Amino acid sequence: MPHKIGFVVVSSSGHEDGFSARELMIHAPTVSGWRSPRFCQFPQEIVLQMVERCRVRKLQLLAHQYMIASKVEFYVSESLPEYFVPYQAERFRRLGYVSLCDNEKTGCKARELKSVYVDAVGQFLKLIFHENHVNKYNIYNQVALVAVNIIGDPVEFGDEGNLSSREKLIDHYLGHSSEDPALEGTCTGKSDYISPLDDLAFDMYQDPEVAQIIRKLDERKREAVQKERYDYAKKLKQAIADLQKVGERLGRFEVEKRCAVEREDYDLAKEKKLQMERFRSRVYEQLQRHSLVDTEPMRRASDLPLHLLAHSTSPRHPQPVPSLPQEESAPESRFAEPCLQDKPPAHPRGPSQHSAVDLSPPAADPHLKTHLPSVPYDERPLPASRKQPAAAALEAEKSDTDTGEAPRGGAAGEPEPLTEKALREAGPAMDVLGESLVAGAYSRTWSYREDALLALYKRLTETPAGVPKEELKSTLRASVFLVRRALRDIVTPVFQASLKLLKMIITQYIPKHKLSKLETAHCVERTIPVLLTRTGDSSARLRVVASNFIQEMALFKEVKSLQIVPSYLVQPLKANTSNHLAMSQIGLLARLLKDLGTGGSGFSIDNVMKFSVSALEHRVYEVREAAVGVVLDMYKQHRALILEYLPPDDNTTRKNVLYKTIFEGFAKIDGRPTDAEIRAQKKAATEEAEKQKKEEIKALQGQLAALKDTEAEAQGKGAPPEEADSQDTQGGKAAPPPAPEGPDHHYLDNLCIFCGERSEAFTEEGLDLHYWKHCLMLTRCVHCKQVVEISSLTEHLLTECDRKDGFGKCYRCSEAVLKEELPRHMKTKECNPAKAEKLANRCPLCHENFSPGEEAWKAHLMGPAGCTMNLRKTHVLHRAPALPPGKGAAVAKSGTSGSKVGSKIPTPKGLNKSSGRTYTKR
């Protein structure tokens, strides 16, 4: 019966740091899988060696959500060439290929599980990955594989053709008929039946410990069916179904705990850990109560040997069933790079006997060729340091940062020997730099760590020029590995020594040996996330040192052209980012923005403004203030382009103090008055207008009194004294007495109150016609056809006109401009800047500034040397006669309709020429 086949990774064409192909040997919800190097050449390949020669029946690939290969080819071989290089593939037989979906429909948020049914015999499987699908998330053109699963049957040499018939013959003599309906759908019903427990989806969503229990219960269920213990089989079936839900839930808890650790939310991580332990214990107690699990002490999944974790067991390879976990044990992840595999027994149905064999590549470190205990989760490097560099947490284990002077173990004056964890982690660096130097870098004594970095500094400086490139690259990458570790050190001398070494590598070592820009990019990308994290350190001194070094590194000519540092600084701030880290990041961005600008530096208007606008919402006041400074600096350089990223400048937006500060800063940069200055100017102008109004009313009242006396004397004895003393009190306003001949003889009836012209034709109808066509102080709005004063035309278009929503105000010239033309109008800066209202008037017709005051308007609009765009000047000598009654225009206050035809103009006592009155044609 086909089952899951264990395998080891023999070789791969390359991988990104932290995403080795050995990750494929582990199936669990939290695995990260394999990733190709950044900007790699295609095709990429991985060679797998199965634990035994077998007939492969099914292959399963779990693709990454956005690092997706367009095509994957499969090759199988009986043996491996002596030197497995890409062009020596004659021993591999091509099985075919599968195409992977580009994942656009899901928005690159789902992973594709591809299953391929094959029939091939061999022990080596080669996967070839072709060029990636292009999407906005895969910026480095990588391909990735989260997991791979192989399902097949073990075979001996010479048994390839007879395997199927032999199994059928055995089933026939054992009485296992495939037609038996009682066995249909079970593992004994068909020779080619594949258990769901061997499917890749099962391991990728199940807690590893629960998955082992499920497999053991499934084995018991099959035995119970064979022995016709159907009640017990039913009980086991229900237990398996319940445990699958439990395993999925525990797997989800494990993923949530890992995410919490990556976000440095350790309270949530601890809560998830305790929640998992309580839930697991409760479930195991129920299983024991129903006698479904053994009662002897169990081994946790993290306590099992590495060879058991490298390939999951199937019903044909039973394993010990775990019982209740220890209360104090925490859920732990499995080691991601096991180097040992167990060869399954030749007789699968016999007792389980495991013998360790070394299937590692020939160049494997000898220290790793022993059984290694699993590494607790808390001692493993966080995946966040690989996946999300900007949010990587500092390793602060006491075992790595203890500043004690006395080393544990080792001879006096020498660093202590490396631990097993350090051996696994620093194995590649030891091969290049030597064990003594690496041991010093890993020492518990800070002076040894500092001495190791200084020794490495001297060694790199003295490297001769004729060394082969490959050796130089290996030394560089091993050195960067140690530098990255030292950058996390809490001891200041060690931290400063790491900065000194990193600077020398970038500015001296790489240029001296003429290494490519890829090596410089590797140095920066591996160290800049840790450096950014140190800018949030609790020590102010370390924060300043780290920030200054990042700024200095970004200006290195070797780093500046790569534009890597700016891309990290414009990453949006997270809600849980510490105050120091947020302040350091935005401060670095502001300083580098002044040094580098936004042209070809990695900074652009788009990414800087998006970062700044998001920082305006940060919970820390100082961060918000710094973001305001960045926005104002950007406005000084780009002006109107910045407004696209901000909300409109209106009263609602200005209720936010930050945006009010920003828009007032824009006004100061443009040389425009701020709101406070405008209010002060309006207040002063209002007071001046009120004072002038009172003076005019007083003068007019004197004139009316003199006129009243003159009319009384002219009437003589023909009029009784009572009529001479009568007054028109309509509206509470004093008016001269009406003459017997009618109102046409009134002092103001023949006078235009706007231009001051007097005419006998200025009856009520005649004045309407004069206002509508001839008055030089008025004009018609081309949009709503209302007659308004020229001095208030701009205010009318912005606040009163029927099409006021289509106009906006230019901050430069203070005039009303159509909104669709406003961006171009502001960008060209061709308009004549307006002066303050107190200093000058602004004509909306000729767009010129002239002296302030009401009389200046008359001189500008009516004088021969005044406004050249006032079209009514050409009609002064060609005025039409007054229209007959009923054909004139009616006066409407503030653009309102409904005034009666022939309504009188108010008396001068209540008149204000600058009130912006409008007149609507009937």
Short mmCIF file of C-alpha atoms in Angstrom, two decimals, residues 35 76 303 463:
data_model
loop_
_atom_site.label_atom_id
_atom_site.label_comp_id
_atom_site.label_asym_id
_atom_site.label_seq_id
_atom_site.Cartn_x
_atom_site.Cartn_y
_atom_site.Cartn_z
CA ARG A 35 13.37 30.08 -1.21
CA VAL A 76 13.75 10.45 -11.12
CA ASP A 303 11.73 15.66 22.16
CA THR A 463 43.88 39.67 2.89
#
